[in-house]
Amino acid sequence: MTQVPIAPDLFTWPSDSPSLIAGKGSDGKLEFPYRSHRLVGGVREELEKVELPRRGTLWTFTSQVFRPPAPPYAGNDDVKSFQPFSVGYVELPGALKIEARLTEPDPDKLSIGQEMELRIVPFGLDADGNETMIYAFAPVQDGDTA
Amino acid sequence: MSTDDIAIIGVGMHPFGRYDGKSALQMGEDAVIDALGDAGVAWGDVGSLWASSMEVFNPEAITGLLGLTGIPARSTFTGCASGGNVLAQAANSVRLGEADVAVAVGLDKHPRGAFSAHPSVSGLPDWYGEAGLFLTTHFFGMKINRYMNDHGISHETLARVAVKAFRNGERTGYAWRNKQMSVEEILASPVLNYPLRQYMYCGPDEGAAAAVVCRADQAHRYGGTPVFLKASTLFSRKEGAFELLSPSLPIEADLSPTVYASRAAYELAGIGPEDVDVIQLQDTDAGSEIIHMAENGFCADGDQEKLIAEGATEIGGRMPVNTDGGLLANGEPVGASGLRQVFELTTQLRGRAGGRQVEGAKVGYAQLYGSPGTAAVTILST
């Protein structure tokens, strides 16, 4: 099955070590997701694409135990087959706090401040039957190298 | 805006709950008739109207039920902060000389279940909704989880907030959820968004509330017992504030818009939190009430653990919060919720709250917070 990003310009893909893509203005401020322009000092400015760090710390998290209202939710599941997931903010040092799905669904196995790393994981299916890929953060296991 | 020139002379409410076969506008009509009766004002003497609703596109069409008198009738919607906003706009209408008497009304009738919309209405990309991230409830879970971690708040304290809400709901009589529950029962209910459980969340429902305002120096002309609008503020989020539906946040943080709205309101009213007798806080969930106690200046971060265990926020405590059960017991018809707060504070300041009366209440404080990062504060006094 062909794997495609859930949306363009979210992360570098395909890649052995993918990164999230942010927009950077001449004031140095970062924005995720990337957008082509914003006001900088009151003037419309095109933003530069920059790659964000792949590792950070878990700033906070919560869980989603019931299937979100669909639409807009478009997971490849139904009310019965839905699998609970976690959502959190991961603080990427010197960059941004990023809201993301977490690969660990059990809140009791997560803790604020723990180290997390970016993953690109399968999410659902697009209209052409391709597998859509989305960014998520996974707890760093002992022995993982940065 | 300094507002000690405006009096609330009447309030009315259509209790919040589920009313099959009754429209939001019909509930709004009941609330306005109730408020006009309370004020001793005839509809024909009302000079302008401001309305708010999330589900009804033109809630000002309520004039079709009340009487087509040709007055300026307008609507505005600022999420959960709408009730505070329409009260402020009705007051402004009087202040500007447009009307001698103005009506503010909020009305709503939400479908059952979680709110659902397309991400584009919040300026967010499609994939954010497809991925299951477009849910305001994630924010509430994440904000209180971080707050508990930083300030030593326990799961039991979350449950105690809900226990108080349902107990006050029972005393209030017309509250939607009015059956007392124990800490153990609430902690045994399923987690919806960790650490928040089923009975720690308010539910969307149906209902309406209304207020009638006039110039303070004319309040004696009408039959009602006036209370006075001392401050009315509204702030939107600043960059760096931890807010709903944010795919990313800057590392450098700013304060919640509630903090700015609260500070500005105290300054306008010329009082501090220690002068407030009865408090209404946005309790979309039990965690929000805890956080909002500190954001509105009623305690330091972390003191809630002890204060709530001691009963400080109960009726009879030294800072009674959500004496009518708040959103947790009444549910949230979004367009009406802020005017329910005003209804309850006015009832308390008039000494008419019966079994839930805060003795000697002279100053009331109401805070609203919601999507897309908007907070409003209203201060009333006798």
Short mmCIF file of C-alpha atoms in Angstrom, two decimals:
data_model
loop_
_atom_site.label_atom_id
_atom_site.label_comp_id
_atom_site.label_asym_id
_atom_site.label_seq_id
_atom_site.Cartn_x
_atom_site.Cartn_y
_atom_site.Cartn_z
CA MET A 1 0.00 0.00 0.00
CA THR A 2 1.30 3.45 -0.87
CA GLN A 3 1.93 5.70 2.11
CA VAL A 4 1.24 9.42 1.74
CA PRO A 5 1.44 12.30 4.26
CA ILE A 6 -1.97 13.34 5.65
CA ALA A 7 -1.20 16.85 4.34
CA PRO A 8 1.67 18.50 2.43
CA ASP A 9 4.38 20.55 4.17
CA LEU A 10 3.79 19.00 7.63
CA PHE A 11 7.00 16.95 7.81
CA THR A 12 9.92 15.92 5.60
CA TRP A 13 8.89 12.75 3.78
CA PRO A 14 10.09 10.27 2.79
CA SER A 15 13.06 10.41 5.13
CA ASP A 16 15.08 8.13 7.43
CA SER A 17 14.91 10.83 10.12
CA PRO A 18 11.87 12.97 9.32
CA SER A 19 11.36 16.41 10.90
CA LEU A 20 8.36 18.68 11.33
CA ILE A 21 8.38 21.74 9.08
CA ALA A 22 7.78 25.21 10.57
CA GLY A 23 7.56 28.67 9.05
CA LYS A 24 10.09 31.26 10.20
CA GLY A 25 9.78 35.03 9.78
CA SER A 26 12.55 37.66 9.79
CA ASP A 27 11.63 38.29 13.46
CA GLY A 28 12.80 34.74 14.21
CA LYS A 29 9.38 33.53 15.36
CA LEU A 30 8.40 30.01 14.38
CA GLU A 31 4.95 28.74 13.44
CA PHE A 32 3.71 25.21 13.08
CA PRO A 33 2.08 24.12 10.86
CA TYR A 34 3.99 25.99 8.16
CA ARG A 35 2.06 28.64 6.27
CA SER A 36 3.36 30.68 3.38
CA HIS A 37 3.10 34.12 4.95
CA ARG A 38 2.09 36.20 7.95
CA LEU A 39 2.28 39.77 9.18
CA VAL A 40 5.73 40.65 10.56
CA GLY A 41 5.89 44.15 12.01
CA GLY A 42 2.60 44.90 10.29
CA VAL A 43 3.89 43.89 6.84
CA ARG A 44 3.01 40.74 4.92
CA GLU A 45 6.08 38.54 4.70
CA GLU A 46 6.82 35.20 3.04
CA LEU A 47 8.02 32.67 5.62
CA GLU A 48 11.09 30.45 5.35
CA LYS A 49 10.64 26.67 5.77
CA VAL A 50 12.73 25.32 8.63
CA GLU A 51 12.99 21.83 10.15
CA LEU A 52 12.24 21.46 13.89
CA PRO A 53 14.23 19.38 16.39
CA ARG A 54 13.11 15.73 16.53
CA ARG A 55 13.32 15.34 20.30
CA GLY A 56 11.81 17.19 23.22
CA THR A 57 10.07 16.78 26.55
CA LEU A 58 6.41 16.06 27.27
CA TRP A 59 4.88 19.34 28.52
CA THR A 60 1.37 18.00 29.16
CA PHE A 61 -1.01 15.34 27.84
CA THR A 62 -4.54 13.97 27.93
CA SER A 63 -6.45 11.04 26.47
CA GLN A 64 -9.27 10.65 23.96
CA VAL A 65 -11.33 7.61 24.90
CA PHE A 66 -14.35 7.97 22.60
CA ARG A 67 -14.40 8.33 18.81
CA PRO A 68 -14.36 12.05 17.94
CA PRO A 69 -17.37 13.39 16.02
CA ALA A 70 -17.06 12.47 12.35
CA PRO A 71 -16.78 14.53 10.27
CA PRO A 72 -14.33 16.14 10.74
CA TYR A 73 -12.65 13.04 12.26
CA ALA A 74 -11.59 10.67 9.46
CA GLY A 75 -9.91 7.75 11.20
CA ASN A 76 -10.14 4.33 9.52
CA ASP A 77 -12.38 2.96 12.28
CA ASP A 78 -15.92 3.06 13.65
CA VAL A 79 -17.40 3.50 17.11
CA LYS A 80 -16.69 -0.15 17.95
CA SER A 81 -13.20 -0.49 16.48
CA PHE A 82 -11.98 2.94 17.64
CA GLN A 83 -8.82 2.72 19.73
CA PRO A 84 -8.28 5.39 22.43
CA PHE A 85 -5.30 7.64 21.84
CA SER A 86 -3.31 10.25 23.76
CA VAL A 87 -2.66 13.85 22.79
CA GLY A 88 0.03 16.05 24.26
CA TYR A 89 2.30 19.04 23.81
CA VAL A 90 5.98 18.24 23.34
CA GLU A 91 8.38 21.08 24.03
CA LEU A 92 11.07 21.09 21.34
CA PRO A 93 13.99 23.01 22.88
CA GLY A 94 14.56 26.46 21.41
CA ALA A 95 11.65 25.99 18.99
CA LEU A 96 7.98 25.40 19.86
CA LYS A 97 5.61 23.30 21.92
CA ILE A 98 3.95 20.99 19.39
CA GLU A 99 0.50 19.45 19.86
CA ALA A 100 0.50 15.87 18.60
CA ARG A 101 -0.87 12.40 18.97
CA LEU A 102 1.29 10.28 21.25
CA THR A 103 2.06 6.65 20.42
CA GLU A 104 1.40 5.58 24.05
CA PRO A 105 -2.38 5.50 24.59
CA ASP A 106 -2.29 4.78 28.35
CA PRO A 107 -2.04 8.01 30.42
CA ASP A 108 -0.68 6.00 33.36
CA LYS A 109 2.39 5.20 31.28
CA LEU A 110 3.09 8.84 30.44
CA SER A 111 4.62 11.52 32.66
CA ILE A 112 5.19 15.23 32.25
CA GLY A 113 8.85 15.98 31.58
CA GLN A 114 9.72 12.65 29.97
CA GLU A 115 11.75 12.62 26.76
CA MET A 116 9.84 12.15 23.50
CA GLU A 117 10.85 11.64 19.89
CA LEU A 118 9.09 12.28 16.58
CA ARG A 119 7.61 9.35 14.66
CA ILE A 120 5.72 9.25 11.39
CA VAL A 121 2.95 6.67 11.81
CA PRO A 122 0.06 5.28 9.74
CA PHE A 123 -3.28 7.00 10.41
CA GLY A 124 -6.06 6.20 7.91
CA LEU A 125 -6.92 5.95 4.22
CA ASP A 126 -7.31 8.72 1.67
CA ALA A 127 -9.91 8.82 -1.12
CA ASP A 128 -7.57 6.86 -3.45
CA GLY A 129 -7.01 4.05 -0.94
CA ASN A 130 -3.52 5.21 0.05
CA GLU A 131 -2.44 4.90 3.66
CA THR A 132 -2.19 8.36 5.21
CA MET A 133 0.77 9.08 7.50
CA ILE A 134 0.74 11.48 10.44
CA TYR A 135 3.30 12.78 12.91
CA ALA A 136 3.25 11.57 16.50
CA PHE A 137 5.61 11.53 19.44
CA ALA A 138 6.84 8.38 21.14
CA PRO A 139 8.43 8.01 24.59
CA VAL A 140 12.20 7.61 24.25
CA GLN A 141 13.17 4.15 25.51
CA ASP A 142 16.33 3.50 27.47
CA GLY A 143 19.11 2.81 25.02
CA ASP A 144 17.63 4.93 22.20
CA THR A 145 20.28 7.19 20.77
CA ALA A 146 19.52 10.80 20.05
CA MET B 1 -15.42 50.06 30.71
CA SER B 2 -16.43 51.78 33.94
CA THR B 3 -20.04 51.01 34.39
CA ASP B 4 -21.30 52.22 37.75
CA ASP B 5 -23.75 54.28 35.73
CA ILE B 6 -25.81 51.25 34.68
CA ALA B 7 -28.36 49.31 36.72
CA ILE B 8 -29.72 45.81 36.15
CA ILE B 9 -33.39 46.18 37.03
CA GLY B 10 -34.64 42.75 36.04
CA VAL B 11 -33.40 39.24 35.35
CA GLY B 12 -35.12 36.18 33.97
CA MET B 13 -34.31 32.62 33.16
CA HIS B 14 -35.65 29.62 31.32
CA PRO B 15 -34.02 26.79 33.33
CA PHE B 16 -31.30 24.89 31.45
CA GLY B 17 -31.92 21.27 30.52
CA ARG B 18 -33.63 19.34 27.73
CA TYR B 19 -36.95 20.56 26.34
CA ASP B 20 -38.13 18.50 23.39
CA GLY B 21 -40.47 20.40 21.11
CA LYS B 22 -39.55 23.85 22.46
CA SER B 23 -37.33 26.11 20.35
CA ALA B 24 -34.42 28.19 21.58
CA LEU B 25 -36.32 31.36 20.63
CA GLN B 26 -39.34 30.24 22.65
CA MET B 27 -37.11 29.68 25.68
CA GLY B 28 -35.59 33.11 25.11
CA GLU B 29 -39.09 34.58 24.97
CA ASP B 30 -39.89 33.05 28.38
CA ALA B 31 -36.64 34.42 29.84
CA VAL B 32 -37.30 37.95 28.55
CA ILE B 33 -40.92 37.95 29.77
CA ASP B 34 -39.62 36.78 33.16
CA ALA B 35 -37.00 39.57 33.22
CA LEU B 36 -39.47 42.27 32.13
CA GLY B 37 -41.90 41.17 34.85
CA ASP B 38 -39.08 41.30 37.38
CA ALA B 39 -38.14 44.81 36.25
CA GLY B 40 -41.70 46.09 36.05
CA VAL B 41 -41.09 47.14 32.45
CA ALA B 42 -43.45 46.65 29.51
CA TRP B 43 -41.96 45.30 26.26
CA GLY B 44 -43.20 48.47 24.54
CA ASP B 45 -40.85 50.52 26.76
CA VAL B 46 -37.74 48.54 25.73
CA GLY B 47 -35.58 50.66 23.42
CA SER B 48 -32.99 48.14 22.20
CA LEU B 49 -32.08 44.45 22.38
CA TRP B 50 -28.86 42.44 22.15
CA ALA B 51 -29.06 38.66 21.73
CA SER B 52 -26.55 35.80 21.59
CA SER B 53 -26.78 32.22 20.40
CA MET B 54 -24.51 29.56 18.97
CA GLU B 55 -27.19 27.49 17.24
CA VAL B 56 -29.64 30.22 16.11
CA PHE B 57 -28.25 32.40 13.31
CA ASN B 58 -30.42 35.44 14.11
CA PRO B 59 -31.43 35.27 17.78
CA GLU B 60 -32.55 38.91 17.57
CA ALA B 61 -35.53 37.46 15.66
CA ILE B 62 -36.94 36.96 19.17
CA THR B 63 -38.68 40.32 18.55
CA GLY B 64 -41.09 38.28 16.40
CA LEU B 65 -42.27 36.55 19.59
CA LEU B 66 -42.10 39.55 21.93
CA GLY B 67 -43.62 42.17 19.63
CA LEU B 68 -42.50 43.95 16.47
CA THR B 69 -41.82 47.43 17.84
CA GLY B 70 -39.10 48.41 15.36
CA ILE B 71 -36.33 48.80 17.97
CA PRO B 72 -32.66 48.19 17.11
CA ALA B 73 -32.26 44.44 17.72
CA ARG B 74 -28.80 42.93 17.19
CA SER B 75 -26.84 39.80 17.93
CA THR B 76 -23.24 39.00 18.75
CA PHE B 77 -21.51 35.74 19.56
CA THR B 78 -18.19 35.41 21.38
CA GLY B 79 -18.28 31.73 22.33
CA CYS B 80 -18.71 30.94 26.00
CA ALA B 81 -18.06 34.63 26.80
CA SER B 82 -21.23 35.69 24.92
CA GLY B 83 -23.48 36.30 27.94
CA GLY B 84 -21.08 38.84 29.45
CA ASN B 85 -20.71 40.46 26.07
CA VAL B 86 -24.43 40.98 25.31
CA LEU B 87 -24.93 42.43 28.80
CA ALA B 88 -22.08 44.88 28.08
CA GLN B 89 -23.58 45.78 24.68
CA ALA B 90 -27.03 46.38 26.17
CA ALA B 91 -25.39 48.62 28.78
CA ASN B 92 -23.51 50.46 26.03
CA SER B 93 -26.75 51.03 24.15
CA VAL B 94 -28.16 52.80 27.20
CA ARG B 95 -24.91 54.69 27.81
CA LEU B 96 -24.86 55.92 24.23
CA GLY B 97 -28.37 57.27 24.61
CA GLU B 98 -29.84 54.87 22.08
CA ALA B 99 -32.34 53.49 24.59
CA ASP B 100 -33.61 54.25 28.09
CA VAL B 101 -34.14 50.54 28.72
CA ALA B 102 -32.30 47.72 26.95
CA VAL B 103 -32.62 43.93 27.04
CA ALA B 104 -29.80 41.36 26.85
CA VAL B 105 -30.82 37.78 26.11
CA GLY B 106 -28.93 34.55 25.48
CA LEU B 107 -30.61 31.43 24.13
CA ASP B 108 -29.46 28.08 22.79
CA LYS B 109 -30.50 24.52 22.04
CA HIS B 110 -27.59 22.20 21.36
CA PRO B 111 -27.81 18.72 19.90
CA ARG B 112 -26.76 15.92 22.26
CA GLY B 113 -23.09 14.92 22.33
CA ALA B 114 -19.75 16.67 21.86
CA PHE B 115 -19.62 19.85 19.81
CA SER B 116 -18.57 19.20 16.24
CA ALA B 117 -17.60 21.64 13.53
CA HIS B 118 -15.23 21.97 10.59
CA PRO B 119 -11.70 23.13 11.54
CA SER B 120 -11.83 25.89 8.93
CA VAL B 121 -14.31 27.82 11.11
CA SER B 122 -11.42 28.21 13.57
CA GLY B 123 -8.82 28.96 10.91
CA LEU B 124 -7.32 25.46 11.18
CA PRO B 125 -6.40 23.05 8.37
CA ASP B 126 -8.59 20.08 7.39
CA TRP B 127 -6.06 17.45 8.57
CA TYR B 128 -6.29 18.79 12.14
CA GLY B 129 -9.92 17.69 12.26
CA GLU B 130 -9.34 14.46 10.30
CA ALA B 131 -6.69 13.44 12.85
CA GLY B 132 -9.09 13.81 15.80
CA LEU B 133 -7.33 16.86 17.23
CA PHE B 134 -10.17 19.38 16.71
CA LEU B 135 -11.71 18.88 20.17
CA THR B 136 -11.84 21.63 22.79
CA THR B 137 -11.99 18.97 25.51
CA HIS B 138 -8.33 18.04 24.86
CA PHE B 139 -7.36 21.51 26.05
CA PHE B 140 -9.27 21.17 29.33
CA GLY B 141 -7.64 17.82 30.07
CA MET B 142 -4.17 19.05 29.16
CA LYS B 143 -4.40 22.35 31.05
CA ILE B 144 -5.48 20.80 34.35
CA ASN B 145 -3.04 17.90 33.97
CA ARG B 146 -0.13 20.36 33.74
CA TYR B 147 -1.62 22.48 36.55
CA MET B 148 -1.97 19.46 38.88
CA ASN B 149 1.65 18.54 38.13
CA ASP B 150 2.94 22.07 38.83
CA HIS B 151 0.78 22.98 41.82
CA GLY B 152 0.02 19.76 43.68
CA ILE B 153 -3.71 19.46 42.96
CA SER B 154 -5.14 15.96 43.54
CA HIS B 155 -7.78 13.93 41.69
CA GLU B 156 -9.88 14.07 44.89
CA THR B 157 -9.95 17.87 44.67
CA LEU B 158 -11.27 17.65 41.11
CA ALA B 159 -14.01 15.35 42.40
CA ARG B 160 -14.84 17.70 45.31
CA VAL B 161 -15.56 20.51 42.82
CA ALA B 162 -18.13 18.29 41.10
CA VAL B 163 -19.62 17.17 44.44
CA LYS B 164 -20.15 20.83 45.39
CA ALA B 165 -21.70 21.62 42.00
CA PHE B 166 -24.32 18.88 42.25
CA ARG B 167 -25.05 19.69 45.90
CA ASN B 168 -25.62 23.35 44.98
CA GLY B 169 -27.66 22.19 42.00
CA GLU B 170 -29.93 20.28 44.37
CA ARG B 171 -30.39 23.37 46.55
CA THR B 172 -31.14 25.46 43.47
CA GLY B 173 -34.09 23.32 42.48
CA TYR B 174 -34.21 24.16 38.78
CA ALA B 175 -30.69 22.90 37.98
CA TRP B 176 -30.45 20.19 35.31
CA ARG B 177 -28.22 17.87 37.35
CA ASN B 178 -29.51 18.04 40.90
CA LYS B 179 -28.70 14.62 42.34
CA GLN B 180 -25.96 14.58 44.94
CA MET B 181 -22.94 12.38 44.25
CA SER B 182 -20.00 11.35 46.43
CA VAL B 183 -16.30 11.86 45.74
CA GLU B 184 -16.02 8.08 45.34
CA GLU B 185 -18.84 7.93 42.76
CA ILE B 186 -17.30 10.73 40.72
CA LEU B 187 -13.83 9.15 40.84
CA ALA B 188 -15.42 5.86 39.72
CA SER B 189 -16.93 7.40 36.58
CA PRO B 190 -15.07 6.80 33.30
CA VAL B 191 -12.15 9.00 32.26
CA LEU B 192 -13.09 11.03 29.17
CA ASN B 193 -9.93 13.12 28.77
CA TYR B 194 -7.36 12.25 31.43
CA PRO B 195 -7.53 13.36 34.24
CA LEU B 196 -11.12 14.51 33.66
CA ARG B 197 -13.94 12.04 34.22
CA GLN B 198 -17.56 11.92 33.06
CA TYR B 199 -19.02 13.80 36.05
CA MET B 200 -16.26 16.41 36.00
CA TYR B 201 -17.55 17.80 32.68
CA CYS B 202 -20.52 20.02 31.96
CA GLY B 203 -22.78 18.97 29.11
CA PRO B 204 -24.20 21.09 26.29
CA ASP B 205 -27.95 21.55 26.77
CA GLU B 206 -30.78 24.04 26.20
CA GLY B 207 -32.07 27.17 27.86
CA ALA B 208 -32.13 30.94 27.99
CA ALA B 209 -31.46 33.84 30.35
CA ALA B 210 -32.09 37.58 30.11
CA ALA B 211 -31.41 40.88 31.86
CA VAL B 212 -32.99 44.33 31.63
CA VAL B 213 -30.76 47.39 32.08
CA CYS B 214 -31.26 51.13 32.39
CA ARG B 215 -29.37 54.21 33.59
CA ALA B 216 -28.60 53.93 37.30
CA ASP B 217 -30.17 57.32 38.02
CA GLN B 218 -33.43 56.17 36.41
CA ALA B 219 -33.65 52.78 38.12
CA HIS B 220 -36.05 54.09 40.77
CA ARG B 221 -38.68 54.64 38.05
CA TYR B 222 -39.13 50.92 37.62
CA GLY B 223 -40.50 48.30 39.94
CA GLY B 224 -37.50 46.00 40.30
CA THR B 225 -34.75 45.99 42.93
CA PRO B 226 -31.69 47.24 41.04
CA VAL B 227 -28.15 45.95 41.25
CA PHE B 228 -25.33 47.91 39.66
CA LEU B 229 -22.87 47.00 36.92
CA LYS B 230 -19.45 47.94 38.32
CA ALA B 231 -17.27 46.46 35.59
CA SER B 232 -17.56 44.55 32.36
CA THR B 233 -14.43 43.47 30.48
CA LEU B 234 -13.55 41.15 27.62
CA PHE B 235 -10.09 40.08 26.44
CA SER B 236 -8.99 37.83 23.60
CA ARG B 237 -5.87 35.67 23.89
CA LYS B 238 -2.35 37.00 23.63
CA GLU B 239 0.48 35.26 21.82
CA GLY B 240 1.94 32.61 24.10
CA ALA B 241 -1.22 31.96 26.11
CA PHE B 242 -2.04 28.25 26.42
CA GLU B 243 -5.32 28.13 24.51
CA LEU B 244 -7.80 25.77 22.94
CA LEU B 245 -7.16 24.30 19.52
CA SER B 246 -3.51 25.34 19.15
CA PRO B 247 -1.41 23.04 16.91
CA SER B 248 1.66 24.73 18.38
CA LEU B 249 2.55 27.22 21.11
CA PRO B 250 5.58 29.46 21.58
CA ILE B 251 8.08 28.35 24.25
CA GLU B 252 7.73 31.73 25.96
CA ALA B 253 4.34 31.76 27.69
CA ASP B 254 1.87 34.58 28.36
CA LEU B 255 -1.05 34.62 30.79
CA SER B 256 -4.60 33.48 30.08
CA PRO B 257 -7.00 36.18 28.82
CA THR B 258 -8.95 35.57 32.05
CA VAL B 259 -6.09 37.13 34.04
CA TYR B 260 -6.17 40.29 31.92
CA ALA B 261 -9.99 40.52 32.00
CA SER B 262 -9.97 40.01 35.78
CA ARG B 263 -7.28 42.61 36.54
CA ALA B 264 -9.00 45.18 34.33
CA ALA B 265 -12.37 44.50 35.96
CA TYR B 266 -11.04 44.92 39.51
CA GLU B 267 -9.41 48.19 38.47
CA LEU B 268 -12.64 49.52 36.92
CA ALA B 269 -14.71 48.49 39.93
CA GLY B 270 -12.15 49.88 42.36
CA ILE B 271 -12.20 46.69 44.42
CA GLY B 272 -10.07 43.59 44.91
CA PRO B 273 -10.88 39.89 45.12
CA GLU B 274 -11.10 40.16 48.93
CA ASP B 275 -14.17 42.41 48.49
CA VAL B 276 -16.16 39.82 46.52
CA ASP B 277 -18.93 37.98 48.41
CA VAL B 278 -20.26 35.57 45.75
CA ILE B 279 -18.41 34.18 42.75
CA GLN B 280 -19.35 32.62 39.42
CA LEU B 281 -16.51 30.94 37.49
CA GLN B 282 -16.55 29.16 34.12
CA ASP B 283 -16.60 25.50 35.16
CA THR B 284 -16.71 23.80 31.78
CA ASP B 285 -14.98 21.09 33.77
CA ALA B 286 -13.93 20.70 37.41
CA GLY B 287 -10.33 21.56 36.54
CA SER B 288 -11.33 24.88 34.99
CA GLU B 289 -13.00 26.00 38.22
CA ILE B 290 -9.81 25.23 40.16
CA ILE B 291 -7.57 27.08 37.70
CA HIS B 292 -9.98 30.01 37.42
CA MET B 293 -9.96 30.52 41.22
CA ALA B 294 -6.30 31.53 40.89
CA GLU B 295 -6.57 33.28 37.51
CA ASN B 296 -9.26 35.56 38.97
CA GLY B 297 -7.17 36.43 42.04
CA PHE B 298 -9.12 34.51 44.67
CA CYS B 299 -6.11 32.43 45.75
CA ALA B 300 -2.52 31.58 44.86
CA ASP B 301 -1.75 28.68 42.53
CA GLY B 302 -1.90 25.48 44.56
CA ASP B 303 -3.88 26.87 47.51
CA GLN B 304 -7.05 25.36 46.01
CA GLU B 305 -6.09 21.93 47.38
CA LYS B 306 -6.46 23.15 50.96
CA LEU B 307 -9.21 25.72 50.35
CA ILE B 308 -11.54 23.22 48.67
CA ALA B 309 -10.89 20.54 51.33
CA GLU B 310 -11.79 23.13 54.00
CA GLY B 311 -15.02 24.07 52.22
CA ALA B 312 -13.98 27.64 51.39
CA THR B 313 -15.82 27.55 48.05
CA GLU B 314 -19.06 26.16 49.52
CA ILE B 315 -22.11 28.30 50.33
CA GLY B 316 -21.17 29.45 53.82
CA GLY B 317 -17.46 29.35 53.01
CA ARG B 318 -15.36 32.47 52.64
CA MET B 319 -15.32 32.43 48.81
CA PRO B 320 -18.53 30.73 47.61
CA VAL B 321 -18.15 29.62 43.97
CA ASN B 322 -20.99 28.68 41.61
CA THR B 323 -23.76 28.82 44.19
CA ASP B 324 -26.36 27.60 41.66
CA GLY B 325 -24.22 24.63 40.64
CA GLY B 326 -22.50 26.44 37.76
CA LEU B 327 -22.12 24.83 34.38
CA LEU B 328 -21.50 21.41 35.92
CA ALA B 329 -25.03 21.29 37.34
CA ASN B 330 -26.86 23.49 34.82
CA GLY B 331 -25.12 22.45 31.60
CA GLU B 332 -24.11 24.97 28.99
CA PRO B 333 -26.40 26.48 26.39
CA VAL B 334 -23.42 28.50 25.16
CA GLY B 335 -25.19 31.71 24.16
CA ALA B 336 -27.12 31.84 27.45
CA SER B 337 -24.59 30.65 30.02
CA GLY B 338 -23.10 34.04 30.92
CA LEU B 339 -26.53 35.51 31.61
CA ARG B 340 -27.30 32.56 33.92
CA GLN B 341 -24.33 33.76 35.97
CA VAL B 342 -25.81 37.28 36.02
CA PHE B 343 -29.22 35.88 36.99
CA GLU B 344 -27.70 34.01 39.93
CA LEU B 345 -25.54 36.92 41.13
CA THR B 346 -28.48 39.33 40.92
CA THR B 347 -30.65 36.87 42.87
CA GLN B 348 -27.92 36.55 45.51
CA LEU B 349 -27.31 40.32 45.80
CA ARG B 350 -31.05 40.87 46.27
CA GLY B 351 -31.07 38.28 49.06
CA ARG B 352 -33.60 36.11 47.24
CA ALA B 353 -31.61 32.90 46.79
CA GLY B 354 -33.50 30.98 49.48
CA GLY B 355 -31.71 27.83 50.63
CA ARG B 356 -28.56 28.70 48.71
CA GLN B 357 -28.35 32.36 49.87
CA VAL B 358 -24.90 33.73 50.72
CA GLU B 359 -25.64 35.83 53.80
CA GLY B 360 -25.10 39.55 53.32
CA ALA B 361 -23.82 39.28 49.74
CA LYS B 362 -23.11 42.78 48.37
CA VAL B 363 -20.55 42.20 45.60
CA GLY B 364 -20.80 39.52 42.92
CA TYR B 365 -18.16 38.44 40.37
CA ALA B 366 -18.69 36.43 37.17
CA GLN B 367 -16.03 35.06 34.79
CA LEU B 368 -16.48 33.40 31.42
CA TYR B 369 -13.88 31.66 29.27
CA GLY B 370 -14.07 29.75 26.02
CA SER B 371 -13.22 29.29 22.40
CA PRO B 372 -11.32 30.80 20.65
CA GLY B 373 -9.48 32.04 23.75
CA THR B 374 -11.86 34.75 24.97
CA ALA B 375 -12.54 35.73 28.58
CA ALA B 376 -15.11 38.12 30.04
CA VAL B 377 -15.55 39.36 33.60
CA THR B 378 -18.60 41.12 35.06
CA ILE B 379 -18.71 42.66 38.56
CA LEU B 380 -22.04 43.57 40.16
CA SER B 381 -22.85 45.25 43.46
CA THR B 382 -25.86 46.24 45.50
#
